[in-house]
PDB file of C-alpha atoms and ligand atoms in Angstrom:
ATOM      1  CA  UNK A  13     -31.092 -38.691  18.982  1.00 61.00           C
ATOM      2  CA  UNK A  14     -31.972 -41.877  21.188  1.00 63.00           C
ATOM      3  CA  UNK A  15     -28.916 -43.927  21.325  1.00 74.00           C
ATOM      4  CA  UNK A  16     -27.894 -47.078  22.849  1.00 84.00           C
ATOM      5  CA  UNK A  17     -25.545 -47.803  25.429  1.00 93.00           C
ATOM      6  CA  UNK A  18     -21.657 -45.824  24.716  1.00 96.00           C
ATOM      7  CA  UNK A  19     -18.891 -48.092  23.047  1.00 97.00           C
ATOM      8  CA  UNK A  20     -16.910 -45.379  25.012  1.00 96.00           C
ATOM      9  CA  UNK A  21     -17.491 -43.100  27.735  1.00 96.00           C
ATOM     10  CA  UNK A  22     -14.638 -40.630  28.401  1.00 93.00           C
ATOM     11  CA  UNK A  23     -14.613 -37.825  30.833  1.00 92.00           C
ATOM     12  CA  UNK A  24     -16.071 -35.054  29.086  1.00 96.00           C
ATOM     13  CA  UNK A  25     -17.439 -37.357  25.417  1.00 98.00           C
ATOM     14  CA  UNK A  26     -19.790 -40.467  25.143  1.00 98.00           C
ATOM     15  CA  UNK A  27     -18.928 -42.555  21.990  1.00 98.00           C
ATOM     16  CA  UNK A  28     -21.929 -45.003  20.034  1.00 98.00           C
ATOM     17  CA  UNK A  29     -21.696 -47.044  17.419  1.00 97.00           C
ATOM     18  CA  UNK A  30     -24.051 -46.600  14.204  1.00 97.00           C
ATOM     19  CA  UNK A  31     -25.279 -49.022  11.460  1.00 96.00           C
ATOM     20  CA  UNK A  32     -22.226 -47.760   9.311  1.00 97.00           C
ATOM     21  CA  UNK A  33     -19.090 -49.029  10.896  1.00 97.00           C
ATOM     22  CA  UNK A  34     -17.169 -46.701   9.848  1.00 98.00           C
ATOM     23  CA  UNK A  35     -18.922 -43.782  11.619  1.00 98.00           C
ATOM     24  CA  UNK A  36     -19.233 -42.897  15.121  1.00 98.00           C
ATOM     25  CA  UNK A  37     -21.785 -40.937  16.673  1.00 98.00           C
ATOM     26  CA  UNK A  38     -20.238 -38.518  19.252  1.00 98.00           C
ATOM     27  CA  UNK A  39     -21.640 -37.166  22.243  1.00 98.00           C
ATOM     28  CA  UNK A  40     -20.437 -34.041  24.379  1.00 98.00           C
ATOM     29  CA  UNK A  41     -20.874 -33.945  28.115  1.00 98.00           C
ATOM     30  CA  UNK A  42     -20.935 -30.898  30.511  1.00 98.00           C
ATOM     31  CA  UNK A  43     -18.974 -32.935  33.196  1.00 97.00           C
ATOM     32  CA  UNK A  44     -15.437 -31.652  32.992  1.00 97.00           C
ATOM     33  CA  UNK A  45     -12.165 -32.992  34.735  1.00 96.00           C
ATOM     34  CA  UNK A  46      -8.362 -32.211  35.165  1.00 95.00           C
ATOM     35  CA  UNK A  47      -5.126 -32.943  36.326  1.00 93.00           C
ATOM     36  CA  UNK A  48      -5.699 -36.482  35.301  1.00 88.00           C
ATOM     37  CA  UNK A  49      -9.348 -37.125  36.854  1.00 90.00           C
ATOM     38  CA  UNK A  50      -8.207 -35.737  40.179  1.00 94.00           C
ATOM     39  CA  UNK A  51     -10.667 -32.651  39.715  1.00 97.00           C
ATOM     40  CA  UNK A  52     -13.967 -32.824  38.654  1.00 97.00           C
ATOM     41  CA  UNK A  53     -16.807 -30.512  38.223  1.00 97.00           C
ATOM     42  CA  UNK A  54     -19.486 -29.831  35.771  1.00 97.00           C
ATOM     43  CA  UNK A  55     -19.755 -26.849  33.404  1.00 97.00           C
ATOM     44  CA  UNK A  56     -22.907 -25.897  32.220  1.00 97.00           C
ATOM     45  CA  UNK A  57     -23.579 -25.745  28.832  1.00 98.00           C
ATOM     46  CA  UNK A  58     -20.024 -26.960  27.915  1.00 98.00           C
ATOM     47  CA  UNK A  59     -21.140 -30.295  25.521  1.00 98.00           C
ATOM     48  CA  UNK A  60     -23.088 -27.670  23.706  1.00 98.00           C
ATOM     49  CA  UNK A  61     -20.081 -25.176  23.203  1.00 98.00           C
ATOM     50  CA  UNK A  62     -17.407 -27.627  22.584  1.00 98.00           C
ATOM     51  CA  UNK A  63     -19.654 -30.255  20.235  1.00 98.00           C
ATOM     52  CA  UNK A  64     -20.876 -26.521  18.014  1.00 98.00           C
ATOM     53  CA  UNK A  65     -17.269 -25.424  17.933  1.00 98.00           C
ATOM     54  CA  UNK A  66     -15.237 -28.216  17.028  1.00 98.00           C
ATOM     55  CA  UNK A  67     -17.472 -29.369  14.300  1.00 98.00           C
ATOM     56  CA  UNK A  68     -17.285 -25.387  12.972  1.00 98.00           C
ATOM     57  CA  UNK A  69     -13.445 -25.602  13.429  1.00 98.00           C
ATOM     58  CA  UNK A  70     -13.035 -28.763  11.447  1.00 98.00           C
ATOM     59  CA  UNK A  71     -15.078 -27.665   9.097  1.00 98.00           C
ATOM     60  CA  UNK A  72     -13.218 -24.552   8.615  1.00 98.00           C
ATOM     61  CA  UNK A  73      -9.831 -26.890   8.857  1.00 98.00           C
ATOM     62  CA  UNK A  74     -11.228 -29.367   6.175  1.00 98.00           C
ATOM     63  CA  UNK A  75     -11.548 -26.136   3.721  1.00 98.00           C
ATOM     64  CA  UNK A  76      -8.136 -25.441   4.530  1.00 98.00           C
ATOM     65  CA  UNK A  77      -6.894 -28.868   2.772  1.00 98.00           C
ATOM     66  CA  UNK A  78      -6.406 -30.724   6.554  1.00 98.00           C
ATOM     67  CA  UNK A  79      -8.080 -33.992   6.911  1.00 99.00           C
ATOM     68  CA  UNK A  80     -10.273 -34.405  10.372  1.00 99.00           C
ATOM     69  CA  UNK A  81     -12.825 -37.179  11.152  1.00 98.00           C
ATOM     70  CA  UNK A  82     -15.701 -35.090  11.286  1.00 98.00           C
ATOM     71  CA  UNK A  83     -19.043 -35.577   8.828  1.00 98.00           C
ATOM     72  CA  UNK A  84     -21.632 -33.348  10.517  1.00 98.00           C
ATOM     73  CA  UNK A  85     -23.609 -32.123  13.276  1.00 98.00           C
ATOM     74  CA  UNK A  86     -26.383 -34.331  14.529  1.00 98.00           C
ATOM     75  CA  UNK A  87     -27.805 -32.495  16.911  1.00 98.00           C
ATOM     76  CA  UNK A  88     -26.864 -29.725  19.706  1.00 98.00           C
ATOM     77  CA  UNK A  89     -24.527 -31.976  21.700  1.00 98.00           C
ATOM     78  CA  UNK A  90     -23.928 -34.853  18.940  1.00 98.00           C
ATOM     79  CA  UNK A  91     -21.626 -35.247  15.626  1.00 98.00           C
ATOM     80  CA  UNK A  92     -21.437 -37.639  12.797  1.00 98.00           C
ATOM     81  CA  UNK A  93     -17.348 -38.551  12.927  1.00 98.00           C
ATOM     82  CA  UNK A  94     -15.543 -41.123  11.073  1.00 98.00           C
ATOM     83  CA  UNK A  95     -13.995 -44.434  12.891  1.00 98.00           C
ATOM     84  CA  UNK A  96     -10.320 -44.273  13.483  1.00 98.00           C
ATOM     85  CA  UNK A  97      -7.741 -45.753  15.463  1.00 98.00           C
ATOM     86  CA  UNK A  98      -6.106 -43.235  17.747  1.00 98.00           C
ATOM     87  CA  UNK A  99      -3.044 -42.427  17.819  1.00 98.00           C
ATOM     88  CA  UNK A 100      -1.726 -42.708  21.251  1.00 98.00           C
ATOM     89  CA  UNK A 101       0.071 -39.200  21.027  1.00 98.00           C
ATOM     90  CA  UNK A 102      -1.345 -35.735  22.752  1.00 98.00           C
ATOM     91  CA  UNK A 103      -0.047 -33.421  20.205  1.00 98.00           C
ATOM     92  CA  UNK A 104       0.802 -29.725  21.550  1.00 98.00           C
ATOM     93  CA  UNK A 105       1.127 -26.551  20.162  1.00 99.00           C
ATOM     94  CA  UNK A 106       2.313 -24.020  21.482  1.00 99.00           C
ATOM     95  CA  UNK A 107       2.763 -19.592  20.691  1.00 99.00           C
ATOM     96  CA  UNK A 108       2.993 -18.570  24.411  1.00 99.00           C
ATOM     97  CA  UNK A 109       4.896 -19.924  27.647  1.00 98.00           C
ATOM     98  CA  UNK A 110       2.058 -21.286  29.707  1.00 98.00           C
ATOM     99  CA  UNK A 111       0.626 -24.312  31.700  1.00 98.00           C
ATOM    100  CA  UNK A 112       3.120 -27.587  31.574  1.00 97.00           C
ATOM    101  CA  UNK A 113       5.532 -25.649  29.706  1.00 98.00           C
ATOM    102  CA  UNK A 114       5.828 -22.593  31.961  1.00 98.00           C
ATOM    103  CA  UNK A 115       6.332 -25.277  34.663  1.00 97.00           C
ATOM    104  CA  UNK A 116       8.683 -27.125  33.354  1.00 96.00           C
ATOM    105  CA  UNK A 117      11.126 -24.829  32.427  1.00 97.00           C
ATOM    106  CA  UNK A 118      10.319 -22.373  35.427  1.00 98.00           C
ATOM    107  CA  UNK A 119       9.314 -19.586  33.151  1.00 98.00           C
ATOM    108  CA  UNK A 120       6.598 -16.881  33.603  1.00 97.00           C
ATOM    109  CA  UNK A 121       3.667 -17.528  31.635  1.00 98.00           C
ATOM    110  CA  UNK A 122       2.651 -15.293  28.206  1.00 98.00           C
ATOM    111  CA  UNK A 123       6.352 -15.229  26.532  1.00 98.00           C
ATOM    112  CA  UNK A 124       5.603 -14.909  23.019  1.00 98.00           C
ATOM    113  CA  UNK A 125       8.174 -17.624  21.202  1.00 98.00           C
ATOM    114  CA  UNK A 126       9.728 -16.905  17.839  1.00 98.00           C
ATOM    115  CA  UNK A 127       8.647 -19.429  16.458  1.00 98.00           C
ATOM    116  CA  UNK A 128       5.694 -22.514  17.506  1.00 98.00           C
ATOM    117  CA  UNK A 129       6.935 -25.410  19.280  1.00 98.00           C
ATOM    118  CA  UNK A 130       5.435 -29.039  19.185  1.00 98.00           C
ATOM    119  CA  UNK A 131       5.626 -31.574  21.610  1.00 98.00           C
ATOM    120  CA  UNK A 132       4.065 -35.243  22.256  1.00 98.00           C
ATOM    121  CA  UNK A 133       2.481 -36.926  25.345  1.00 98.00           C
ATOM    122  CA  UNK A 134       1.903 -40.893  25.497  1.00 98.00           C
ATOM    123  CA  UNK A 135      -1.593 -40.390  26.097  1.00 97.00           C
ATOM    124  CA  UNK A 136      -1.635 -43.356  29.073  1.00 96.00           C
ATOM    125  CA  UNK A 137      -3.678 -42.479  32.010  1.00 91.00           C
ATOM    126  CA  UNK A 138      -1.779 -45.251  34.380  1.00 95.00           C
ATOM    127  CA  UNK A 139       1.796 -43.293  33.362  1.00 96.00           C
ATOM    128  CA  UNK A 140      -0.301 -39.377  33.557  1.00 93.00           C
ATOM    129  CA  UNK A 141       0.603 -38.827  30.167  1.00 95.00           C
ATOM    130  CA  UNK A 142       4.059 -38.347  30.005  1.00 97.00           C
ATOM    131  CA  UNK A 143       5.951 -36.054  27.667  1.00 98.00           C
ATOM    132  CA  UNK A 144       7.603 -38.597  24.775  1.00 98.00           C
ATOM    133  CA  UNK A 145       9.845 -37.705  22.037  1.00 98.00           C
ATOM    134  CA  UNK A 146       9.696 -38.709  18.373  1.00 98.00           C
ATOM    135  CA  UNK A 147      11.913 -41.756  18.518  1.00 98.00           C
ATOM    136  CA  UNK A 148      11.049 -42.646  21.949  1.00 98.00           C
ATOM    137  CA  UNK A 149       6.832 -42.804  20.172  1.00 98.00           C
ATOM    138  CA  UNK A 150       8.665 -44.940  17.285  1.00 98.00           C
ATOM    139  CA  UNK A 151      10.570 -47.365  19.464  1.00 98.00           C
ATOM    140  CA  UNK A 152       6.810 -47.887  21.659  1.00 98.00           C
ATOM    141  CA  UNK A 153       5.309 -48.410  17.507  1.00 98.00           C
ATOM    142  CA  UNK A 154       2.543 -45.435  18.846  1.00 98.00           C
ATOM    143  CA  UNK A 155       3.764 -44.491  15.432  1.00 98.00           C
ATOM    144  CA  UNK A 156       6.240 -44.472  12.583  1.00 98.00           C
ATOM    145  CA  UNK A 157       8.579 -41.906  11.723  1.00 98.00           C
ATOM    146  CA  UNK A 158       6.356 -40.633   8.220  1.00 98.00           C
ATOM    147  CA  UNK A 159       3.523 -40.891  10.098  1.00 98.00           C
ATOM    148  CA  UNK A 160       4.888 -38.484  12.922  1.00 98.00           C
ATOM    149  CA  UNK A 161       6.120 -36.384   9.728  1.00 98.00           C
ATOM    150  CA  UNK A 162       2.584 -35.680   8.694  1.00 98.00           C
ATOM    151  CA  UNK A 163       1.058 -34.771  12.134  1.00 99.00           C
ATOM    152  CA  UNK A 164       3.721 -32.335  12.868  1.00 98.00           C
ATOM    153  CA  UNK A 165       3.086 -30.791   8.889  1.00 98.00           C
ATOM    154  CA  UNK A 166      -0.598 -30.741   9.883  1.00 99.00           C
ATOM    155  CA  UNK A 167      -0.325 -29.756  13.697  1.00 99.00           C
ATOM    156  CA  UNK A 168       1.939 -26.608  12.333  1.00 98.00           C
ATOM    157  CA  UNK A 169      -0.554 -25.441   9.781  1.00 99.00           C
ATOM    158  CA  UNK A 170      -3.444 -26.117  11.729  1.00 99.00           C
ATOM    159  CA  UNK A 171      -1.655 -23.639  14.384  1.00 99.00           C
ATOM    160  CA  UNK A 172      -1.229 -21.067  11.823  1.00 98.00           C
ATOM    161  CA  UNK A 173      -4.861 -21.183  10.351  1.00 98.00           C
ATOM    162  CA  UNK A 174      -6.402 -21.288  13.822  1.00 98.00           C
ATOM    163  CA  UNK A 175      -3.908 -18.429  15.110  1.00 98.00           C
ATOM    164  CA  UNK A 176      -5.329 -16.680  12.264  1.00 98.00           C
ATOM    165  CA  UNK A 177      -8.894 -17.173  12.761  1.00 98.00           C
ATOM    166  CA  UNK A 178      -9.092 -16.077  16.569  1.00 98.00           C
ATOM    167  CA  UNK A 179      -6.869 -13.292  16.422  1.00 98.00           C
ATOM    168  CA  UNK A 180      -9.891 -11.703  13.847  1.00 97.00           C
ATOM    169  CA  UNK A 181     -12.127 -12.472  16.862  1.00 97.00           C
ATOM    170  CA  UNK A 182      -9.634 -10.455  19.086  1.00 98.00           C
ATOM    171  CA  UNK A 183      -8.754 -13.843  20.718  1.00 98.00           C
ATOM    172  CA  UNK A 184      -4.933 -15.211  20.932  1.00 98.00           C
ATOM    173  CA  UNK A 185      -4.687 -18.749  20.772  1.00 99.00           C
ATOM    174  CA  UNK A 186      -1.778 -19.499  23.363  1.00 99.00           C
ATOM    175  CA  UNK A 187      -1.211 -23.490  22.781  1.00 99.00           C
ATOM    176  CA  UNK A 188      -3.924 -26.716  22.475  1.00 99.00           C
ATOM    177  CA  UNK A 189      -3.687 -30.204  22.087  1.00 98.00           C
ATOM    178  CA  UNK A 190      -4.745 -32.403  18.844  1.00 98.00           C
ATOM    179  CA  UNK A 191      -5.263 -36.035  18.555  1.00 98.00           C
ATOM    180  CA  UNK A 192      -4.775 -37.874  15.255  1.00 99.00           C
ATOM    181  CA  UNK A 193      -6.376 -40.856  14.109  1.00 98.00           C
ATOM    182  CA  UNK A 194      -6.158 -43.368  11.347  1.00 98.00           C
ATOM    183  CA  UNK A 195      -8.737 -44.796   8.687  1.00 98.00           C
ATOM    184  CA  UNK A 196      -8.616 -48.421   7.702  1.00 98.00           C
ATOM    185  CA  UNK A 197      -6.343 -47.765   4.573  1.00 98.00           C
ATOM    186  CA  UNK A 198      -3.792 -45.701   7.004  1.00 98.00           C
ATOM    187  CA  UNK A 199      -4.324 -42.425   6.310  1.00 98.00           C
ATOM    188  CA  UNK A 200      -3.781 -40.101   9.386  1.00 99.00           C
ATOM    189  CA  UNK A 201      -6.504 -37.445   9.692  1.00 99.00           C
ATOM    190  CA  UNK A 202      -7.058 -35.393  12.533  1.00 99.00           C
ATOM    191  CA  UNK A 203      -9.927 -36.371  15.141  1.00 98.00           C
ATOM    192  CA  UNK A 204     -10.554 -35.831  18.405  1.00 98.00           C
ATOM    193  CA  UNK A 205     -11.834 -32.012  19.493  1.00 98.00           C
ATOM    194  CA  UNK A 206     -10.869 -28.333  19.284  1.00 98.00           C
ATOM    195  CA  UNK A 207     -12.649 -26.693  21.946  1.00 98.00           C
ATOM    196  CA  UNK A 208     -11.898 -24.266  25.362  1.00 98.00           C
ATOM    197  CA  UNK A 209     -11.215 -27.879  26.640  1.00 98.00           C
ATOM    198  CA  UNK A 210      -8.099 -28.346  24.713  1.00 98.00           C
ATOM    199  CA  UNK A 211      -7.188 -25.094  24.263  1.00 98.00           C
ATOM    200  CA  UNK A 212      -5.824 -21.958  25.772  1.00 98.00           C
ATOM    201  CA  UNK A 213      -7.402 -19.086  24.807  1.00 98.00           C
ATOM    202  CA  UNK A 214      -6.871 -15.557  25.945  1.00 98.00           C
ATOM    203  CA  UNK A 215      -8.622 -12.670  25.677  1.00 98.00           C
ATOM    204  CA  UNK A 216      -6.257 -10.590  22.848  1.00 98.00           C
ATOM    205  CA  UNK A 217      -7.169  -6.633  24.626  1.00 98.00           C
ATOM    206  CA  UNK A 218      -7.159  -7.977  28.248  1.00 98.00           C
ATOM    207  CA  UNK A 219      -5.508 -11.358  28.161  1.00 98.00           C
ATOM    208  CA  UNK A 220      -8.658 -12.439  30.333  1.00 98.00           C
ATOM    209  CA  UNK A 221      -8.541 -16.560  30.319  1.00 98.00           C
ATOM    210  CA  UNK A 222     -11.335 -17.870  27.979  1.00 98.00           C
ATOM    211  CA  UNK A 223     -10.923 -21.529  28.400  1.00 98.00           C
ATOM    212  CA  UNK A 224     -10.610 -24.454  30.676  1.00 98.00           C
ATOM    213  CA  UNK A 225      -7.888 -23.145  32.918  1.00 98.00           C
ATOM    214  CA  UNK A 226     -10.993 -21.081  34.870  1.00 98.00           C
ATOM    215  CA  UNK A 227     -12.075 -24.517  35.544  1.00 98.00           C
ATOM    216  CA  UNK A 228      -8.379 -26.104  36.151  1.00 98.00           C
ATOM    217  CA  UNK A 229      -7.697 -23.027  38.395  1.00 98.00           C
ATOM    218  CA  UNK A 230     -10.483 -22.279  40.026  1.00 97.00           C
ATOM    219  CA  UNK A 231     -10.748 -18.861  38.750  1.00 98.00           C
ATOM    220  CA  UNK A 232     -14.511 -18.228  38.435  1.00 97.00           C
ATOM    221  CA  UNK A 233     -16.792 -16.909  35.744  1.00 98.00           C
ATOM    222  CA  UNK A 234     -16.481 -20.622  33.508  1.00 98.00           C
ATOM    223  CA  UNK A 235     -19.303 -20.622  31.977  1.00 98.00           C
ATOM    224  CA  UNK A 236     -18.984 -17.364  31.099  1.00 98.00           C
ATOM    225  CA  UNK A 237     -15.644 -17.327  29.599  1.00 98.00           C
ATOM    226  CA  UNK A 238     -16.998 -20.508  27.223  1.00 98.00           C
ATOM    227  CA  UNK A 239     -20.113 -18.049  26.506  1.00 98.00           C
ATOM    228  CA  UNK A 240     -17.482 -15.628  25.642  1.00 98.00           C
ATOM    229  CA  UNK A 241     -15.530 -17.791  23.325  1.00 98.00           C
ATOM    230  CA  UNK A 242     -18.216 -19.366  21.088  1.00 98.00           C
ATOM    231  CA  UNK A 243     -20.107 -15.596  20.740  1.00 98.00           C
ATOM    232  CA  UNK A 244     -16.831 -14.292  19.395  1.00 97.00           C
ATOM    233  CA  UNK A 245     -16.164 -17.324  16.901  1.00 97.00           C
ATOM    234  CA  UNK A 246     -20.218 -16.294  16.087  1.00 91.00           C
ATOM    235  CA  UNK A 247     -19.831 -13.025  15.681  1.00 83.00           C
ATOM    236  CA  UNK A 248     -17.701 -13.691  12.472  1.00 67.00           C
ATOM    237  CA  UNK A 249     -20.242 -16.456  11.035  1.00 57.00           C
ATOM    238  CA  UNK A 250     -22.151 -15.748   8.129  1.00 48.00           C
TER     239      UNK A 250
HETATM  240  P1  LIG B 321      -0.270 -28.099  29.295  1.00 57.42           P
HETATM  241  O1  LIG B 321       0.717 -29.135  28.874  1.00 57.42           O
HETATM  242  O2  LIG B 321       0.350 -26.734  29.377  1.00 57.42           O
HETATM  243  O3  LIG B 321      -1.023 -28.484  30.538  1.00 57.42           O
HETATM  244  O4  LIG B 321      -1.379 -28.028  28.145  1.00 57.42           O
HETATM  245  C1  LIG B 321      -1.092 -27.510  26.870  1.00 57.42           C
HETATM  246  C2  LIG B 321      -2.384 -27.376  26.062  1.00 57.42           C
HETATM  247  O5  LIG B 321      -2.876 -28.668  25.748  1.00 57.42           O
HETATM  248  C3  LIG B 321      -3.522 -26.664  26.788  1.00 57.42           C
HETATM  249  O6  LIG B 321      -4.244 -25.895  25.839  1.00 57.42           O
HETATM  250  C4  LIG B 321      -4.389 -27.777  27.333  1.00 57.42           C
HETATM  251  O7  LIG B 321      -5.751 -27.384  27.339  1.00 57.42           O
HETATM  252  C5  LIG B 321      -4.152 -28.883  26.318  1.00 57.42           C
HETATM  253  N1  LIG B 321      -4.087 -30.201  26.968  1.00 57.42           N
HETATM  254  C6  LIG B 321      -2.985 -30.882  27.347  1.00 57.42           C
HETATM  255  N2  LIG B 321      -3.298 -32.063  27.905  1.00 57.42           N
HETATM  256  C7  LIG B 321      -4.640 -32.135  27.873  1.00 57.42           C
HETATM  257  C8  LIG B 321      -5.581 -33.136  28.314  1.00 57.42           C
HETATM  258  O8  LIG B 321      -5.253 -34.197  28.824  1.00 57.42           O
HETATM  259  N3  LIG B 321      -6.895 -32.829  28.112  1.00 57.42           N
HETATM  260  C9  LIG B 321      -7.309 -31.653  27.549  1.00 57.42           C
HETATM  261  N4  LIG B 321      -8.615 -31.422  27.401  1.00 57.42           N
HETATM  262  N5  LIG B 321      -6.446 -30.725  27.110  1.00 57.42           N
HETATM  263  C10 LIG B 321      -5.131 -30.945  27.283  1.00 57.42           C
END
């Protein structure tokens, strides 16, 4: 679809306006950054992969009884999503020590944890998205306390149902990020994208990296491991 110019343009997602102002058309890019825009490449292909495989994920998500902003698939790189006002929180997820975390607490990556754990960044470019905790989010008003309630209820059993769904592909999901948004009448729903761009994803026989971090890490083979990803969430489709 012909569109005119972005209301948005983000590093890896173009955002337009439609005639309905409470819809957004949503546009994946191949151009791909990290470490706060200090990187930046291109992956081939990647707008297709991540635009095809969040809309499939919310979909799935939506069956599951959790709320996301997404109304359907335009076109290859393009999706129909509903207008919200994002929350200014990176939400993370996490099953296995890795990335930030792994840093952090000088730990080798792939410990399996008992139990998920949750965190929240202030998503703030200027500050590099620091780590913020619950009251510290409420005292800033990026959100109140029930509010915060329902994303972590909803970030928890989105875990679960996604852990679920790769580990039938033989895929472990290792830890991802959410975003949450809000309609007009309040209601938080989750928006955003669930794609190797936000997620860690490793191979569950080999524990061969099947998302971004080839990208982040210069590891090689990143188109290939995106490939990878969206022909095992295929295989499964019927
Ligand atoms: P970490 O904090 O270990 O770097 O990231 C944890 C998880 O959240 C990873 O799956 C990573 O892909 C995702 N994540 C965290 N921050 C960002 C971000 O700014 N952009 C994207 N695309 N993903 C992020």
């Amino acid at each position: 679809m012909e569109l005119e110019k972005p209301i948005y343009e983000g590093k890896a997602k173009r955002v337009y306006k439609t005639e309905d102002p409470a819809r957004l058309i949503v546009e994946y890019k191949d151009d791909a950054t990290a470490f706060n825009g200090q990187k930046r490449g291109t992956i081939a292909g990647k707008g297709v992969i991540n635009n095809r495989m969040s809309n499939y994920l919310m979909q799935l998500l939506e069956e599951k009884g959790i709320p996301t902003h997404f109304v359907r698939e335009l076109s290859e790189r393009q999706a129909l999503v509903k207008r919200v006002t994002i929350v200014p929180l990176e939400v993370i997820v996490r099953n296995i020590a890795a990335g930030s975390f792994a840093q952090h607490y000088g730990v080798a990556e792939g410990i399996v944890f008992d139990a998920p754990t949750i965190e929240f960044s202030y998503k703030n470019d200027a500050l590099g998205d620091p780590l913020i905790n619950s009251s510290h989010a409420v005292a800033l008003h990026l959100a109140t306390p029930e509010e915060l309630a329902t994303i972590r209820d909803y970030a928890l059993r989105i875990d679960a149902i996604l852990s679920d769904f790769w580990a039938e592909r033989g895929v472990t999901l290792v830890d991802f990020k959410l975003e949450f948004g809000r309609l007009p009448d309040g209601t938080i729903i989750l928006a955003d994208e669930i794609s190797p761009d936000t997620c860690r994803l490793w191979d569950s026989a080999t524990g061969e990296k099947l998302d971004k971090d080839r990208f982040r890490r210069d590891l090689g083979g990143v188109e290939q491991a995106y490939a990878e990803v969206m022909e095992r969430l295929r295989r499964h489709e019927s």
